[in-house]
Amino acid sequence: MSLTGTAFLLSGVAGTLPGPAAAALAVAGGFALACVRLAWLAGAASPTDRPAPTGQPAPTGQPAPTGQPAPTDRPAPTDRPAPIGHRAPTGQPAPTGRPAPTDRPVPTDEAPDLAGTHGATALGPGTGRRARRAALSRRVAAILDSAVLIAGLTVAVLPLSDVAHRLPVALAGLCLTGALHVTALLRLPGRSRLSGPELVRRTVDVLALGVSLVFAGWMLLPGGPVPAVAGVVAAGGAVVLAVLAVAAVAERRRRPGAARCHAGAALILGGLTLLIVLLAYDAPDRALPLVAAPLVAGALLTVAGARRTSGGERPGRDAAPAAWPRLTAPAGIAALAAGIHLGAAGEFSTAAMALGLAVIPPIMVGELLAAADQRRRVQRLAAREAWLRRRLGPDSRPVEPVPLTRADLVRAMAERSGGALLVVDLHGTGGAMPEGSVLTEAARRLRAGAETQDLVARLGDTEYAVLTDRGPVLAYALGLRLLAALVEPYPRPGGLARLRVSVGLAETSGGDPEDVLRQADLARRRAVQLGRDRVEWYDAYLEEQLVRRLDLERELPGAVARGELDLVYQPVVALADRTPVGTEALLRWRSPALGTVLPAELLPVAADLDLTGEIGRWVLDRACRQLAAWSEGGRELWMAVNVTPRELAAPDFVARTATALAAYDVAPERLVVEVAEPVVGAELSTVVARLAGLRSIGVRIALDDFRAEHASLAQLRRLPIDLLKVGPHLVGPGGDGQRPLIDVVANLADRLGVELVVEELESEGQVAGARRAGCRYGQGFSLARPATAERVEAWFEEYPSTAR
């Protein structure tokens, strides 16, 4: 509802406006808009009623428009070339009977402008079918327009009618609106006949929901005698609502436009039913505006559905019926209504208890039908597999175990109320596509690892899904078991093959099958990001992380060219007198779309996109330029730049560094290259060689994040470093009366001729502890925070020029 409609509704409920007038005014705007749009859809020109688009030749057999020369040397519409931006396949004429593609898609709520007056003849029978569908859509839109108009007028005449005539007016409006809606919904394009079993299941679902709605209405009606008209209309309305709700849910993927029309009809008829019940009970006028919300929502939803169907909506071949919560919906409605009634009345009548128990049989029948369908499907698959085995011989296996399809999986998920879904993705080594024989064996292992009652479906060339009815813990254990089986080597001619496996897991919990598939796939993608060969469980935080990661991957390429990268600088000070001796350049990405992104989030994405070299070159160049600018003031400061092992591994890294120093006339010893100690181990030999090359041209080296473990202390002698950066955790007192670990590290650094820098100093106590240990330099928020070059330069002005 609009803000104006909401204001009228609230005014009516509060009593500042008469109830009937408030209800009429609250629905006026929404219904007027809906009627105008439906009228436009009902009168929109069909494809065969529109002139040929400007710039296209008239169809064969038609004269050129007056005042324009007839087109010469131009092909007829049946073999005209594709427009700019589309290239017809070489050696193939444009397909006969179809219009050439356009440079933009036609919106689904616009009738396609395909041909002139005789376009149906020129373009073939397909256009005739489209014209008939368009004519049918216009007729349906006209009927829906009449239904919405009558519903709106029913509410609009309330303030003009006396109290005695309001109920008959509302009854007449409900009957007319219901008849028009039934006529329109039965004529919506794309409707297909239900098979016998589907019709039985649909009937059982409607019965279960209808009985629960009747029970809910019984529980929520005021106590005492029930007016006959209220009882009849409420019961009939509950059945109609059940039919429309089940149809809307069942059609929402196959025919989303029709589903919206069904839902809109349910809301409009529900609103009118509520109006009649209120009038039958002589409810106060201030209650009447409550009908406005469902009425307006229903009208607008009807418009949305009619627009969708007018675009030529047809049933999809692979669209499975959507999941209907046949157990949770009826039971939940009945339980909620019973709880409200119990809280208000404190007891149940015999009739109410009987009606409540009547909800159970159709629910049980629905579950039995679903189980029978599942049994029949499994039997058909088993029979098909047995037939394939006989066909291939006793010693042969089928090409791969029989793959439910995605549509089969969706139907199975719709019929189960609990369990979990695992999505399994197989990756060849080096990103290559796994061989066919390897995939066949992987599929066999997948089927063998699943339980008999589990369903295995193939979603793509290398992607499978396993649907299990187990709980979360057992489903996760199943994922680990399948992972262990699939990563085992695969024998093949010439050696063994290996696969990398990513498994995503999501609970079904009676949710929408497509949503569950999406969640499991998001978990699988997270497993890929984290290195594969793992099982990841979906949760909302994981989705946030993944969406954030996708945003970063989309925006980061081109960030250097767009000038979005920036450097901030954190001073390094001498602990003795707190004068600045150097700075560390810290990367920031100022993304217009994502805000400021820090290196911890930026660098992993850059590594995956192979952008570390480009970003590293920009950082080195900008740091050297800034260092040169500060040097003009006579300050002898160093500049530390963080470098990843992948950057160091580049063959031209040393030469590139020397070029940047020469370009800005910066002394090599003023540049400090920092490399993190935890990542050095895997690339130790390459890192040592590259660091030695840097030292040979005079650049100093710092080892960051030194952990002071036994292995770290052992390899410290092998690394050509000048500065050792340690965290504040080493500054604290030692355990059991021992001296602090920083004393041990400081003693070793002194013996190796290495200076210590204690970073992340955030308190004066940590600063004092670092000074007592003999550490020469410090860095952290307690000393100076990272800031832009201008602010750091202003901070420098408070101190005299210092040497390094």
Short mmCIF file of N, CA and C in Angstrom, two decimals, residues 357-429:
data_model
loop_
_atom_site.label_atom_id
_atom_site.label_comp_id
_atom_site.label_asym_id
_atom_site.label_seq_id
_atom_site.Cartn_x
_atom_site.Cartn_y
_atom_site.Cartn_z
N LEU A 357 -9.53 -32.41 14.71
CA LEU A 357 -9.05 -33.75 14.39
C LEU A 357 -9.25 -34.08 12.92
N ALA A 358 -10.22 -33.41 12.27
CA ALA A 358 -10.45 -33.68 10.84
C ALA A 358 -9.30 -33.21 9.97
N VAL A 359 -8.41 -32.39 10.51
CA VAL A 359 -7.24 -31.95 9.74
C VAL A 359 -6.26 -33.09 9.53
N ILE A 360 -6.22 -34.04 10.47
CA ILE A 360 -5.18 -35.07 10.45
C ILE A 360 -5.31 -36.04 9.28
N PRO A 361 -6.50 -36.61 8.98
CA PRO A 361 -6.58 -37.61 7.90
C PRO A 361 -6.05 -37.14 6.55
N PRO A 362 -6.44 -35.97 6.03
CA PRO A 362 -5.89 -35.59 4.72
C PRO A 362 -4.38 -35.36 4.75
N ILE A 363 -3.85 -34.90 5.88
CA ILE A 363 -2.39 -34.74 5.98
C ILE A 363 -1.71 -36.11 5.89
N MET A 364 -2.26 -37.10 6.59
CA MET A 364 -1.68 -38.44 6.56
C MET A 364 -1.79 -39.04 5.16
N VAL A 365 -2.93 -38.85 4.50
CA VAL A 365 -3.08 -39.37 3.14
C VAL A 365 -2.07 -38.72 2.20
N GLY A 366 -1.85 -37.42 2.34
CA GLY A 366 -0.85 -36.75 1.51
C GLY A 366 0.54 -37.31 1.71
N GLU A 367 0.92 -37.58 2.97
CA GLU A 367 2.24 -38.14 3.23
C GLU A 367 2.35 -39.56 2.67
N LEU A 368 1.28 -40.34 2.77
CA LEU A 368 1.31 -41.70 2.22
C LEU A 368 1.43 -41.66 0.70
N LEU A 369 0.73 -40.73 0.05
CA LEU A 369 0.85 -40.61 -1.40
C LEU A 369 2.26 -40.21 -1.81
N ALA A 370 2.87 -39.30 -1.06
CA ALA A 370 4.24 -38.89 -1.36
C ALA A 370 5.20 -40.06 -1.21
N ALA A 371 5.04 -40.84 -0.12
CA ALA A 371 5.90 -42.01 0.08
C ALA A 371 5.71 -43.03 -1.03
N ALA A 372 4.45 -43.23 -1.46
CA ALA A 372 4.19 -44.19 -2.55
C ALA A 372 4.84 -43.72 -3.85
N ASP A 373 4.76 -42.41 -4.14
CA ASP A 373 5.41 -41.88 -5.34
C ASP A 373 6.91 -42.10 -5.28
N GLN A 374 7.50 -41.85 -4.13
CA GLN A 374 8.94 -42.04 -3.99
C GLN A 374 9.32 -43.51 -4.18
N ARG A 375 8.51 -44.41 -3.62
CA ARG A 375 8.77 -45.84 -3.78
C ARG A 375 8.71 -46.24 -5.25
N ARG A 376 7.69 -45.77 -5.95
CA ARG A 376 7.57 -46.11 -7.36
C ARG A 376 8.74 -45.56 -8.17
N ARG A 377 9.20 -44.37 -7.83
CA ARG A 377 10.33 -43.80 -8.56
C ARG A 377 11.60 -44.61 -8.35
N VAL A 378 11.84 -45.01 -7.11
CA VAL A 378 13.03 -45.83 -6.82
C VAL A 378 12.93 -47.17 -7.53
N GLN A 379 11.73 -47.75 -7.55
CA GLN A 379 11.56 -49.04 -8.24
C GLN A 379 11.82 -48.90 -9.73
N ARG A 380 11.33 -47.80 -10.33
CA ARG A 380 11.58 -47.60 -11.75
C ARG A 380 13.07 -47.46 -12.03
N LEU A 381 13.77 -46.72 -11.17
CA LEU A 381 15.21 -46.57 -11.38
C LEU A 381 15.94 -47.89 -11.21
N ALA A 382 15.53 -48.68 -10.21
CA ALA A 382 16.17 -49.99 -10.02
C ALA A 382 15.90 -50.90 -11.21
N ALA A 383 14.67 -50.88 -11.73
CA ALA A 383 14.35 -51.71 -12.90
C ALA A 383 15.16 -51.27 -14.11
N ARG A 384 15.32 -49.94 -14.26
CA ARG A 384 16.11 -49.45 -15.39
C ARG A 384 17.56 -49.86 -15.27
N GLU A 385 18.12 -49.78 -14.07
CA GLU A 385 19.51 -50.19 -13.87
C GLU A 385 19.68 -51.68 -14.12
N ALA A 386 18.71 -52.51 -13.66
CA ALA A 386 18.79 -53.95 -13.90
C ALA A 386 18.73 -54.25 -15.40
N TRP A 387 17.86 -53.51 -16.11
CA TRP A 387 17.76 -53.72 -17.56
C TRP A 387 19.07 -53.36 -18.25
N LEU A 388 19.71 -52.25 -17.81
CA LEU A 388 20.98 -51.86 -18.41
C LEU A 388 22.06 -52.90 -18.13
N ARG A 389 22.05 -53.45 -16.92
CA ARG A 389 23.06 -54.47 -16.60
C ARG A 389 22.87 -55.72 -17.47
N ARG A 390 21.63 -56.15 -17.67
CA ARG A 390 21.39 -57.31 -18.55
C ARG A 390 21.78 -56.99 -19.97
N ARG A 391 21.52 -55.76 -20.38
CA ARG A 391 21.83 -55.37 -21.76
C ARG A 391 23.32 -55.37 -22.00
N LEU A 392 24.09 -54.96 -20.99
CA LEU A 392 25.54 -54.86 -21.15
C LEU A 392 26.25 -56.17 -20.82
N GLY A 393 25.54 -57.16 -20.29
CA GLY A 393 26.19 -58.43 -20.00
C GLY A 393 26.51 -58.58 -18.53
N PRO A 394 26.69 -59.84 -18.09
CA PRO A 394 26.89 -60.09 -16.65
C PRO A 394 28.18 -59.53 -16.11
N ASP A 395 29.21 -59.40 -16.95
CA ASP A 395 30.50 -58.94 -16.46
C ASP A 395 30.74 -57.46 -16.72
N SER A 396 29.73 -56.79 -17.23
CA SER A 396 29.89 -55.38 -17.55
C SER A 396 29.11 -54.53 -16.58
N ARG A 397 29.53 -53.28 -16.48
CA ARG A 397 28.82 -52.31 -15.68
C ARG A 397 28.28 -51.24 -16.60
N PRO A 398 27.18 -50.60 -16.26
CA PRO A 398 26.72 -49.48 -17.06
C PRO A 398 27.76 -48.37 -17.05
N VAL A 399 27.62 -47.49 -18.04
CA VAL A 399 28.59 -46.40 -18.16
C VAL A 399 28.76 -45.67 -16.84
N GLU A 400 27.68 -45.44 -16.13
CA GLU A 400 27.76 -44.89 -14.79
C GLU A 400 26.46 -45.22 -14.08
N PRO A 401 26.45 -45.21 -12.76
CA PRO A 401 25.23 -45.55 -12.06
C PRO A 401 24.08 -44.66 -12.51
N VAL A 402 22.88 -45.13 -12.58
CA VAL A 402 21.72 -44.35 -13.01
C VAL A 402 21.57 -43.17 -12.04
N PRO A 403 21.82 -41.55 -13.08
CA PRO A 403 21.73 -40.25 -12.62
C PRO A 403 20.29 -39.79 -12.61
N LEU A 404 19.59 -39.69 -11.14
CA LEU A 404 18.37 -38.85 -11.28
C LEU A 404 18.77 -37.54 -11.96
N THR A 405 17.73 -36.89 -12.59
CA THR A 405 17.97 -35.57 -13.15
C THR A 405 17.71 -34.51 -12.10
N ARG A 406 18.01 -33.28 -12.46
CA ARG A 406 17.76 -32.17 -11.53
C ARG A 406 16.26 -32.05 -11.22
N ALA A 407 15.42 -32.25 -12.27
CA ALA A 407 13.98 -32.16 -12.03
C ALA A 407 13.51 -33.26 -11.09
N ASP A 408 14.08 -34.48 -11.24
CA ASP A 408 13.73 -35.58 -10.33
C ASP A 408 14.13 -35.22 -8.90
N LEU A 409 15.30 -34.63 -8.77
CA LEU A 409 15.78 -34.25 -7.44
C LEU A 409 14.87 -33.21 -6.80
N VAL A 410 14.46 -32.21 -7.57
CA VAL A 410 13.58 -31.17 -7.04
C VAL A 410 12.26 -31.77 -6.58
N ARG A 411 11.70 -32.70 -7.37
CA ARG A 411 10.45 -33.33 -6.97
C ARG A 411 10.62 -34.13 -5.69
N ALA A 412 11.75 -34.86 -5.59
CA ALA A 412 11.99 -35.65 -4.39
C ALA A 412 12.15 -34.76 -3.16
N MET A 413 12.82 -33.62 -3.32
CA MET A 413 12.99 -32.70 -2.20
C MET A 413 11.65 -32.11 -1.78
N ALA A 414 10.77 -31.89 -2.76
CA ALA A 414 9.46 -31.34 -2.44
C ALA A 414 8.62 -32.30 -1.62
N GLU A 415 8.91 -33.59 -1.73
CA GLU A 415 8.10 -34.60 -1.05
C GLU A 415 8.69 -35.03 0.28
N ARG A 416 9.87 -34.50 0.63
CA ARG A 416 10.49 -34.84 1.91
C ARG A 416 10.44 -33.63 2.83
N SER A 417 10.21 -33.90 4.08
CA SER A 417 10.07 -32.80 5.04
C SER A 417 11.33 -32.54 5.85
N GLY A 418 12.35 -33.32 5.70
CA GLY A 418 13.58 -33.12 6.47
C GLY A 418 14.76 -33.78 5.80
N GLY A 419 15.94 -33.64 6.38
CA GLY A 419 17.13 -34.24 5.83
C GLY A 419 18.12 -33.19 5.40
N ALA A 420 19.00 -33.58 4.47
CA ALA A 420 20.06 -32.68 4.02
C ALA A 420 20.38 -32.97 2.56
N LEU A 421 20.96 -31.98 1.91
CA LEU A 421 21.38 -32.10 0.51
C LEU A 421 22.87 -31.82 0.43
N LEU A 422 23.60 -32.72 -0.25
CA LEU A 422 25.03 -32.54 -0.48
C LEU A 422 25.25 -32.32 -1.97
N VAL A 423 25.98 -31.27 -2.32
CA VAL A 423 26.38 -31.01 -3.70
C VAL A 423 27.87 -31.28 -3.80
N VAL A 424 28.23 -32.20 -4.70
CA VAL A 424 29.61 -32.68 -4.83
C VAL A 424 30.15 -32.24 -6.17
N ASP A 425 31.29 -31.56 -6.17
CA ASP A 425 31.93 -31.08 -7.40
C ASP A 425 33.29 -31.74 -7.53
N LEU A 426 33.60 -32.25 -8.71
CA LEU A 426 34.85 -32.96 -8.98
C LEU A 426 35.75 -32.09 -9.85
N HIS A 427 37.02 -31.98 -9.47
CA HIS A 427 37.97 -31.15 -10.21
C HIS A 427 39.18 -32.00 -10.59
N GLY A 428 39.61 -31.90 -11.83
CA GLY A 428 40.83 -32.57 -12.24
C GLY A 428 42.06 -31.81 -11.75
N THR A 429 43.21 -32.45 -11.80
CA THR A 429 44.44 -31.80 -11.37
C THR A 429 44.79 -30.68 -12.35
#
